[in-house]
Amino acid sequence: MSYPGYPPSGYPPFPGYPPAGQESSFPPPGQYPYPSGFPPMGGGTYPPAPSSGYPGAGGYSVPGGYPAPGGYPGAPQPGGAPSYPGVTPGQGFGAVPGGTAFSGYPQPPSQSYGGGPAQVPIPGGFPGGHIPSQYPGGQVPYPHQSAAMTQGTQGTIRPAANFDALKDAEILRKAMKGFGTDEQAIIDVVANRSNDQRQKIKAAFKTMYGKDLIKDLKSELSGNMEELILALFMPSTYYDAWSLRNAMKGAGTQERVLIEILCSRTNQEIREIVRCYQSEFGQDLEKDIRSDTSGHFERLLVSMCQGNRDENQNVNHQMAQEDAQRLYQAGEGRLGTDESSFNMILATRSFPQLKATMEAYSRMANRDLFSSVSREFSGYIESGLKAILQCALNRPAFFAERLYYSMKGAGTDDSTLVRIVVTRSEIDLVQIKQMFHQMYQKTLGTMIASDTSGDYRRLLMAIVGQ
């Protein structure tokens, strides 16, 4: 059985990165009964961002943009002295006195999430309640994840109460039987069932009618709608493994897909992906990574696919200080770069520990670690290291940014849009929506509505809870 023409188009090429290659074949599945002929994942062109670097001018859609140095209280003045009262030169991260937000950054009211994307309350008006003492180039660092967002995440899709797989299978059968298709009936079922419940519906459909639900859906649907439905019916781990396989299959490699998945998943998720990759495709994930990437980027991805990151939530502040010093000496503090030190620390430390290390680094170096990574690295290794730092500070914001750039400008990278909406729908899509609104001053639903159409739009909107 083959999957001709169904490679996801991968992550949009960011500034300085070539577009991903195109793949054309797919190996047969093993455990999961997927039909042949999965459709091609769509994807438009990706416009280059207004500037390079992270987050970069124009990266955040705040009215008027972020102020230039000196344009907000606390901005570094000549000689390094900030104008914000109570913040002394070289202080680094310090609490903003009085909780006043500096000009240009939103300070949303505290409100609960109910239907529409609410903004997360930010102590002090700045993510994490802190403002760095210096912004190289006037750029604002990646937003911290506030305490309100660390207290459990939430998906927009939850298991349906009083679930009846046989009844749902019958509804889907009626929606596809005869002339025409009742797409709304399909949307109502699929968008309101968990992935586990969808697997049960698929099994019930075959038991009741002796037919494969996926084949029937493929015969009734097309284009992006078909692509989204098929992604929703893939078991979660299989979908991640499948996406990685397609990113490396054939000519070219979709590095952005590798980064997005391997740098953001938990240890357990990665280990399950590695096992599924081996059992379904008969391939070793690490071996495929080694054959498709090279250099420091290869080493970082190999480290990631071990699934051995420390996940202790307690922070060792002495270690954070030592790691910050080691990173400084490996980069800014020497001629050239000791890449192995960056790989070791960023691949092994827990996300809370990395967050503490970034704060210690800013105090010590008077520069945020993102800026140092930009100065010391380039290409996909730079992108991978930044993805880890972004997830350590605020994982929902990491995905919100990628969703934004999948739709920004002319064309839409439907592959990325589908992959993130589907994979995060039961994990943290509520928080992703909140961060999206906070970072770009528009709701995720609004941007999806303007970039998509038809049943594809309605299903996406139903998933994101609009």
Coordinates of C-alpha atoms in Angstrom, one line a residue:
M1 CA 0.0 0.0 0.0
S2 CA 1.4 3.4 -0.8
Y3 CA 0.7 7.0 0.0
P4 CA 1.5 8.8 -3.2
G5 CA 1.7 12.5 -3.2
Y6 CA 1.0 13.1 0.5
P7 CA 4.0 14.9 1.8
P8 CA 3.2 17.8 4.1
S9 CA 4.8 20.9 2.7
G10 CA 6.5 21.5 6.0
Y11 CA 7.3 24.7 7.9
P12 CA 7.3 28.0 6.0
P13 CA 10.9 29.1 5.1
F14 CA 11.8 31.8 7.5
P15 CA 14.3 34.6 6.6
G16 CA 17.4 33.1 5.2
Y17 CA 16.1 29.6 4.9
P18 CA 15.5 27.8 1.6
P19 CA 12.0 26.3 0.9
A20 CA 11.6 22.7 1.9
G21 CA 12.0 20.0 -0.7
Q22 CA 9.1 18.1 -2.1
E23 CA 8.6 14.4 -1.4
S24 CA 6.5 12.0 -3.5
S25 CA 6.2 8.7 -1.8
F26 CA 5.3 7.1 1.5
P27 CA 5.8 3.7 3.0
P28 CA 2.9 1.4 3.9
P29 CA 1.5 1.6 7.3
G30 CA 1.5 -1.4 9.6
Q31 CA -0.7 -1.2 12.7
Y32 CA -3.2 1.4 11.5
P33 CA -5.5 0.6 8.6
Y34 CA -5.0 3.7 6.5
P35 CA -5.9 3.6 2.8
S36 CA -3.6 4.4 0.0
G37 CA -3.6 7.6 -1.8
F38 CA -3.5 10.2 0.9
P39 CA -3.9 13.6 -0.7
P40 CA -1.2 16.1 -1.2
M41 CA -0.9 18.4 1.7
G42 CA -1.5 21.9 0.5
G43 CA 0.6 25.0 1.2
G44 CA 1.2 28.3 -0.4
T45 CA 4.2 30.5 -0.5
Y46 CA 5.6 31.9 2.6
P47 CA 6.5 35.6 2.5
P48 CA 9.7 36.7 4.1
A49 CA 9.4 38.4 7.5
P50 CA 10.1 42.2 7.5
S51 CA 13.4 41.6 9.1
S52 CA 15.7 38.9 10.2
G53 CA 16.4 37.8 13.8
Y54 CA 14.1 37.0 16.6
P55 CA 11.5 38.2 17.2
G56 CA 12.5 40.9 14.7
A57 CA 10.9 44.2 13.8
G58 CA 7.4 43.6 12.7
G59 CA 7.3 40.1 14.3
Y60 CA 4.7 41.2 16.8
S61 CA 1.7 43.1 15.4
V62 CA 1.4 45.7 18.0
P63 CA -0.1 49.0 16.8
G64 CA 2.8 51.2 15.8
G65 CA 5.3 48.5 16.5
Y66 CA 7.4 48.2 19.5
P67 CA 9.1 51.5 20.5
A68 CA 12.6 52.1 19.6
P69 CA 15.2 52.4 22.4
G70 CA 14.3 55.3 24.6
G71 CA 10.7 55.2 23.5
Y72 CA 9.3 53.6 26.6
P73 CA 9.9 53.9 30.3
G74 CA 12.9 51.9 31.3
A75 CA 14.5 52.0 27.9
P76 CA 18.3 52.1 28.0
Q77 CA 19.5 55.6 27.8
P78 CA 23.0 56.8 26.7
G79 CA 25.4 55.3 29.2
G80 CA 23.2 52.4 29.9
A81 CA 21.0 54.0 32.5
P82 CA 17.3 53.1 32.2
S83 CA 14.8 55.9 32.7
Y84 CA 12.4 53.7 34.7
P85 CA 12.4 54.7 38.3
G86 CA 13.6 51.9 40.6
V87 CA 15.5 50.0 37.9
T88 CA 19.2 50.5 38.3
P89 CA 21.8 50.1 35.5
G90 CA 22.8 46.4 35.0
Q91 CA 20.0 45.2 37.1
G92 CA 18.8 42.9 34.4
F93 CA 15.4 41.4 35.0
G94 CA 13.6 43.5 37.6
A95 CA 10.0 43.9 38.7
V96 CA 8.3 46.8 37.0
P97 CA 7.5 49.3 39.7
G98 CA 3.8 49.9 40.2
G99 CA 2.9 47.2 37.6
T100 CA 2.8 49.8 34.8
A101 CA 3.1 48.5 31.3
F102 CA 5.5 50.3 29.0
S103 CA 4.0 52.0 26.0
G104 CA 3.0 49.8 23.1
Y105 CA 2.7 46.4 24.9
P106 CA -0.8 45.2 25.8
Q107 CA -1.8 44.9 29.4
P108 CA -5.0 42.8 29.2
P109 CA -7.5 42.7 32.0
S110 CA -7.8 39.6 34.0
Q111 CA -10.6 37.5 32.6
S112 CA -11.7 33.9 32.2
Y113 CA -11.6 32.0 29.0
G114 CA -15.1 31.5 27.6
G115 CA -15.6 30.9 23.9
G116 CA -13.5 33.7 22.5
P117 CA -9.8 34.1 23.1
A118 CA -9.2 35.8 26.4
Q119 CA -5.9 37.4 27.2
V120 CA -3.9 36.0 30.1
P121 CA -3.3 38.6 32.9
I122 CA 0.3 39.7 32.9
P123 CA 1.6 40.9 36.2
G124 CA 3.3 44.2 35.8
G125 CA 2.1 44.6 32.2
F126 CA 5.1 42.7 30.8
P127 CA 5.3 38.9 30.3
G128 CA 6.4 37.3 33.5
G129 CA 6.1 40.7 35.3
H130 CA 9.6 41.6 34.4
I131 CA 11.3 44.0 32.0
P132 CA 14.9 43.5 30.9
S133 CA 17.3 46.3 31.5
Q134 CA 18.3 46.4 27.9
Y135 CA 16.9 45.5 24.5
P136 CA 19.5 45.2 21.8
G137 CA 18.2 47.0 18.7
G138 CA 15.0 47.9 20.6
Q139 CA 13.6 44.4 20.1
V140 CA 11.4 42.9 22.8
P141 CA 12.4 39.4 24.0
Y142 CA 10.1 36.4 23.6
P143 CA 7.2 36.6 26.0
H144 CA 7.4 34.6 29.2
Q145 CA 4.7 32.2 30.2
S146 CA 2.8 33.8 33.1
A147 CA 1.8 31.8 36.2
A148 CA -1.7 31.8 35.0
M149 CA -0.7 29.7 32.0
T150 CA 1.6 27.3 33.8
Q151 CA -1.2 26.0 36.0
G152 CA -2.4 23.4 33.6
T153 CA -3.1 23.6 29.9
Q154 CA -6.3 23.1 28.1
G155 CA -7.4 21.9 24.7
T156 CA -10.3 23.2 22.7
I157 CA -11.5 19.6 22.0
R158 CA -12.4 17.3 24.9
P159 CA -14.0 13.9 24.9
A160 CA -17.7 14.0 24.2
A161 CA -19.9 13.0 27.1
N162 CA -22.3 10.1 26.5
F163 CA -20.2 9.1 23.6
D164 CA -21.7 6.4 21.3
A165 CA -19.4 5.2 18.6
L166 CA -22.1 3.2 16.8
K167 CA -24.4 6.2 16.6
D168 CA -21.6 8.5 15.3
A169 CA -20.7 5.9 12.7
E170 CA -24.3 5.9 11.6
I171 CA -24.4 9.7 11.3
L172 CA -21.3 9.7 9.2
R173 CA -22.7 6.9 7.0
K174 CA -25.9 8.9 6.3
A175 CA -23.9 12.1 5.7
M176 CA -22.0 10.3 2.8
K177 CA -24.8 8.1 1.5
G178 CA -26.6 8.9 -1.8
F179 CA -26.1 12.0 -3.9
G180 CA -24.1 14.8 -2.3
T181 CA -22.4 15.0 1.1
D182 CA -23.7 16.5 4.3
E183 CA -20.4 18.2 5.3
Q184 CA -21.9 20.0 8.2
A185 CA -23.0 16.7 9.8
I186 CA -19.4 15.4 9.4
I187 CA -18.0 18.6 11.0
D188 CA -20.4 18.3 13.9
V189 CA -19.2 14.8 14.7
V190 CA -15.4 15.1 14.0
A191 CA -14.8 18.5 15.6
N192 CA -16.5 17.4 18.9
R193 CA -14.9 14.1 19.5
S194 CA -11.4 13.4 21.0
N195 CA -8.8 11.5 18.9
D196 CA -9.4 8.4 20.9
Q197 CA -13.2 8.6 20.2
R198 CA -12.5 9.0 16.5
Q199 CA -10.5 5.8 16.5
K200 CA -13.5 4.0 18.1
I201 CA -15.8 5.6 15.4
K202 CA -13.5 4.3 12.7
A203 CA -13.6 0.7 14.2
A204 CA -17.4 0.9 14.6
F205 CA -17.9 2.0 11.0
K206 CA -16.0 -1.0 9.7
T207 CA -17.9 -3.4 12.0
M208 CA -21.3 -2.0 11.1
Y209 CA -20.8 -1.5 7.3
G210 CA -17.8 -3.6 6.3
K211 CA -16.3 -0.5 4.8
D212 CA -13.3 1.7 5.6
L213 CA -14.4 5.1 7.0
I214 CA -11.3 6.8 5.7
K215 CA -11.8 5.5 2.2
D216 CA -15.4 6.7 2.2
L217 CA -14.4 10.1 3.5
K218 CA -11.7 10.4 0.8
S219 CA -14.2 9.6 -1.9
E220 CA -16.6 12.3 -0.6
L221 CA -14.1 15.1 0.3
S222 CA -11.3 16.9 -1.5
G223 CA -8.5 19.4 -1.0
N224 CA -7.7 21.0 2.3
M225 CA -10.9 19.7 3.9
E226 CA -9.9 16.1 3.1
E227 CA -6.4 16.7 4.3
L228 CA -7.7 18.1 7.7
I229 CA -10.2 15.2 8.2
L230 CA -7.5 12.6 7.5
A231 CA -5.1 14.3 10.0
L232 CA -7.9 14.2 12.6
F233 CA -8.4 10.5 12.1
M234 CA -4.7 9.6 12.5
P235 CA -3.8 8.5 16.1
S236 CA -1.8 11.3 17.6
T237 CA 1.5 9.6 18.0
Y238 CA 1.2 8.1 14.4
Y239 CA 0.6 11.6 13.0
D240 CA 3.8 13.0 14.6
A241 CA 5.8 10.0 13.4
W242 CA 4.2 10.2 10.0
S243 CA 5.0 13.9 9.7
L244 CA 8.6 13.3 10.6
R245 CA 8.9 10.5 8.1
N246 CA 7.4 12.7 5.3
A247 CA 9.7 15.6 6.3
M248 CA 12.7 13.3 5.5
K249 CA 11.4 11.1 2.7
G250 CA 12.5 11.7 -0.8
A251 CA 14.5 14.6 -2.1
G252 CA 15.1 17.4 0.3
T253 CA 14.3 17.7 4.0
Q254 CA 11.7 19.8 5.7
E255 CA 13.8 21.0 8.6
R256 CA 11.1 23.1 10.1
V257 CA 8.9 20.1 10.7
L258 CA 11.7 18.3 12.5
I259 CA 12.3 21.3 14.7
E260 CA 8.7 21.9 15.5
I261 CA 8.0 18.3 16.6
L262 CA 11.3 17.2 18.2
C263 CA 12.0 20.4 20.1
S264 CA 8.5 20.8 21.6
R265 CA 7.3 17.4 22.7
T266 CA 7.7 15.8 26.1
N267 CA 10.0 12.9 26.8
Q268 CA 7.1 10.4 26.8
E269 CA 5.8 11.8 23.6
I270 CA 9.2 11.5 21.9
R271 CA 9.8 8.0 23.0
E272 CA 6.4 6.9 21.8
I273 CA 7.1 8.6 18.4
V274 CA 10.4 6.8 18.1
R275 CA 8.7 3.4 18.8
C276 CA 5.8 4.2 16.4
Y277 CA 8.3 5.3 13.7
Q278 CA 10.1 2.0 13.9
S279 CA 7.0 -0.2 14.1
E280 CA 5.1 1.5 11.3
F281 CA 7.8 2.4 8.8
G282 CA 10.5 -0.1 9.7
Q283 CA 13.0 2.7 10.0
D284 CA 15.1 4.1 12.9
L285 CA 14.3 7.7 13.5
E286 CA 17.8 8.6 14.7
K287 CA 19.3 6.9 11.7
D288 CA 17.1 8.9 9.3
I289 CA 17.9 12.1 11.1
R290 CA 21.6 11.4 10.7
S291 CA 21.2 10.6 7.0
D292 CA 19.1 13.8 6.3
T293 CA 20.9 16.4 8.4
S294 CA 24.4 17.3 9.2
G295 CA 26.7 19.2 11.6
H296 CA 25.5 20.8 14.8
F297 CA 21.9 20.7 13.6
E298 CA 22.1 16.9 13.3
R299 CA 23.6 16.6 16.8
L300 CA 20.9 18.7 18.3
L301 CA 18.1 16.7 16.7
V302 CA 19.8 13.4 17.7
S303 CA 19.9 14.7 21.3
M304 CA 16.2 15.7 21.0
C305 CA 15.0 12.3 19.8
Q306 CA 16.5 10.5 22.8
G307 CA 13.7 11.9 25.0
N308 CA 16.0 12.2 28.0
R309 CA 15.5 15.9 29.0
D310 CA 15.4 16.4 32.7
E311 CA 11.8 17.0 33.6
N312 CA 12.2 17.9 37.3
Q313 CA 10.2 21.1 37.8
N314 CA 12.4 22.3 40.7
V315 CA 14.9 25.0 39.7
N316 CA 18.5 24.9 40.9
H317 CA 19.5 28.6 40.8
Q318 CA 23.2 27.8 41.4
M319 CA 23.2 25.6 38.4
A320 CA 21.3 28.3 36.4
Q321 CA 24.1 30.8 37.3
E322 CA 26.8 28.3 36.3
D323 CA 25.1 27.4 33.1
A324 CA 24.6 31.0 32.2
Q325 CA 28.3 31.6 32.8
R326 CA 29.2 28.5 30.7
L327 CA 27.0 29.7 27.8
Y328 CA 28.6 33.1 27.9
Q329 CA 32.1 31.7 27.8
A330 CA 31.1 29.4 25.0
G331 CA 29.7 32.2 22.9
E332 CA 29.9 35.9 23.6
G333 CA 32.9 35.6 25.9
R334 CA 35.3 34.0 23.3
L335 CA 36.4 34.2 19.7
G336 CA 34.3 31.6 17.9
T337 CA 31.6 29.4 19.4
D338 CA 31.7 26.2 21.5
E339 CA 28.6 24.7 20.0
S340 CA 28.8 21.6 22.2
S341 CA 28.2 23.6 25.4
F342 CA 25.0 25.1 23.9
N343 CA 23.8 21.6 22.8
M344 CA 24.5 20.0 26.1
I345 CA 22.7 22.6 28.3
L346 CA 19.8 23.2 26.0
A347 CA 19.2 19.5 25.3
T348 CA 19.4 18.2 28.9
R349 CA 18.1 20.9 31.2
S350 CA 14.4 21.1 32.2
F351 CA 12.3 23.9 30.7
P352 CA 11.9 25.6 34.1
Q353 CA 15.7 25.3 34.6
L354 CA 16.4 26.8 31.2
K355 CA 14.1 29.7 32.0
A356 CA 16.1 30.4 35.1
T357 CA 19.3 30.1 33.1
M358 CA 18.0 32.7 30.6
E359 CA 17.2 35.1 33.4
A360 CA 20.6 34.6 35.0
Y361 CA 22.2 35.1 31.5
S362 CA 20.4 38.4 31.0
R363 CA 21.6 39.7 34.4
M364 CA 25.2 38.6 33.8
A365 CA 25.6 39.5 30.1
N366 CA 23.2 42.5 29.9
R367 CA 21.8 40.8 26.8
D368 CA 19.1 38.2 26.4
L369 CA 20.1 34.7 25.4
F370 CA 18.1 34.9 22.1
S371 CA 20.3 37.7 20.9
S372 CA 23.4 35.8 21.8
V373 CA 22.2 32.7 19.9
S374 CA 21.5 34.9 16.9
R375 CA 25.0 36.4 17.0
E376 CA 26.7 33.0 17.4
F377 CA 24.7 30.7 15.2
S378 CA 22.9 30.7 11.8
G379 CA 20.7 28.5 9.7
Y380 CA 18.7 25.6 11.2
I381 CA 20.9 25.1 14.3
E382 CA 20.0 28.7 15.3
S383 CA 16.3 28.0 14.6
G384 CA 16.4 24.7 16.6
L385 CA 18.2 26.3 19.6
K386 CA 15.7 29.2 19.6
A387 CA 12.8 26.8 19.4
I388 CA 14.0 25.1 22.6
L389 CA 14.3 28.5 24.4
Q390 CA 10.9 29.6 23.2
C391 CA 9.3 26.4 24.5
A392 CA 11.1 26.9 27.8
L393 CA 9.7 30.4 28.2
N394 CA 6.3 29.9 26.7
R395 CA 5.3 26.8 24.7
P396 CA 1.9 28.2 23.6
A397 CA 3.6 31.3 22.3
F398 CA 6.0 29.1 20.3
F399 CA 3.0 27.6 18.5
A400 CA 1.1 30.8 18.2
E401 CA 4.0 32.4 16.3
R402 CA 4.2 29.5 13.9
L403 CA 0.5 29.6 13.3
Y404 CA 0.8 33.3 12.6
Y405 CA 3.5 32.9 10.0
S406 CA 1.7 30.0 8.3
M407 CA -1.0 32.5 7.4
K408 CA 0.8 35.9 7.2
G409 CA 1.1 37.5 3.8
A410 CA 0.1 36.0 0.5
G411 CA -0.8 32.4 0.5
T412 CA -1.3 30.0 3.3
D413 CA 1.0 27.1 4.5
D414 CA -1.9 24.8 5.1
S415 CA 0.4 21.9 6.1
T416 CA 1.6 23.8 9.2
L417 CA -1.8 25.2 10.0
V418 CA -3.4 21.8 9.9
R419 CA -0.6 20.1 11.8
I420 CA -0.5 22.6 14.7
V421 CA -4.3 22.9 15.1
V422 CA -4.7 19.1 15.0
T423 CA -1.8 18.2 17.3
R424 CA -2.5 20.9 19.9
S425 CA -6.3 20.7 19.9
E426 CA -6.4 18.4 22.9
I427 CA -3.4 19.8 24.7
D428 CA -3.0 23.6 24.9
L429 CA -4.9 25.2 22.0
V430 CA -6.8 27.4 24.5
Q431 CA -3.5 28.9 25.7
I432 CA -2.2 29.2 22.1
K433 CA -5.3 31.2 21.2
Q434 CA -4.7 33.5 24.2
M435 CA -1.1 34.1 23.3
F436 CA -2.0 34.6 19.6
H437 CA -4.3 37.4 20.6
Q438 CA -1.8 38.9 23.0
M439 CA 1.1 38.8 20.5
Y440 CA -0.7 39.9 17.3
Q441 CA -3.7 41.9 18.5
K442 CA -6.1 39.7 16.5
T443 CA -7.8 36.4 17.3
L444 CA -6.6 33.1 15.8
G445 CA -10.2 32.6 14.5
T446 CA -10.2 35.9 12.7
M447 CA -7.0 35.1 10.9
I448 CA -8.1 31.6 10.0
A449 CA -11.4 33.0 8.7
S450 CA -9.6 35.5 6.4
D451 CA -7.1 32.9 5.1
T452 CA -9.4 29.9 4.5
S453 CA -12.8 29.2 3.0
G454 CA -15.7 26.7 2.7
D455 CA -16.0 23.5 4.7
Y456 CA -12.2 23.6 5.5
R457 CA -12.7 27.0 7.2
R458 CA -15.8 25.8 9.1
L459 CA -14.0 22.7 10.4
L460 CA -11.0 24.6 11.5
M461 CA -13.1 27.2 13.2
A462 CA -15.0 24.4 15.0
I463 CA -11.8 22.9 16.2
V464 CA -10.4 26.2 17.5
G465 CA -13.7 26.9 19.2
Q466 CA -14.8 29.9 17.3

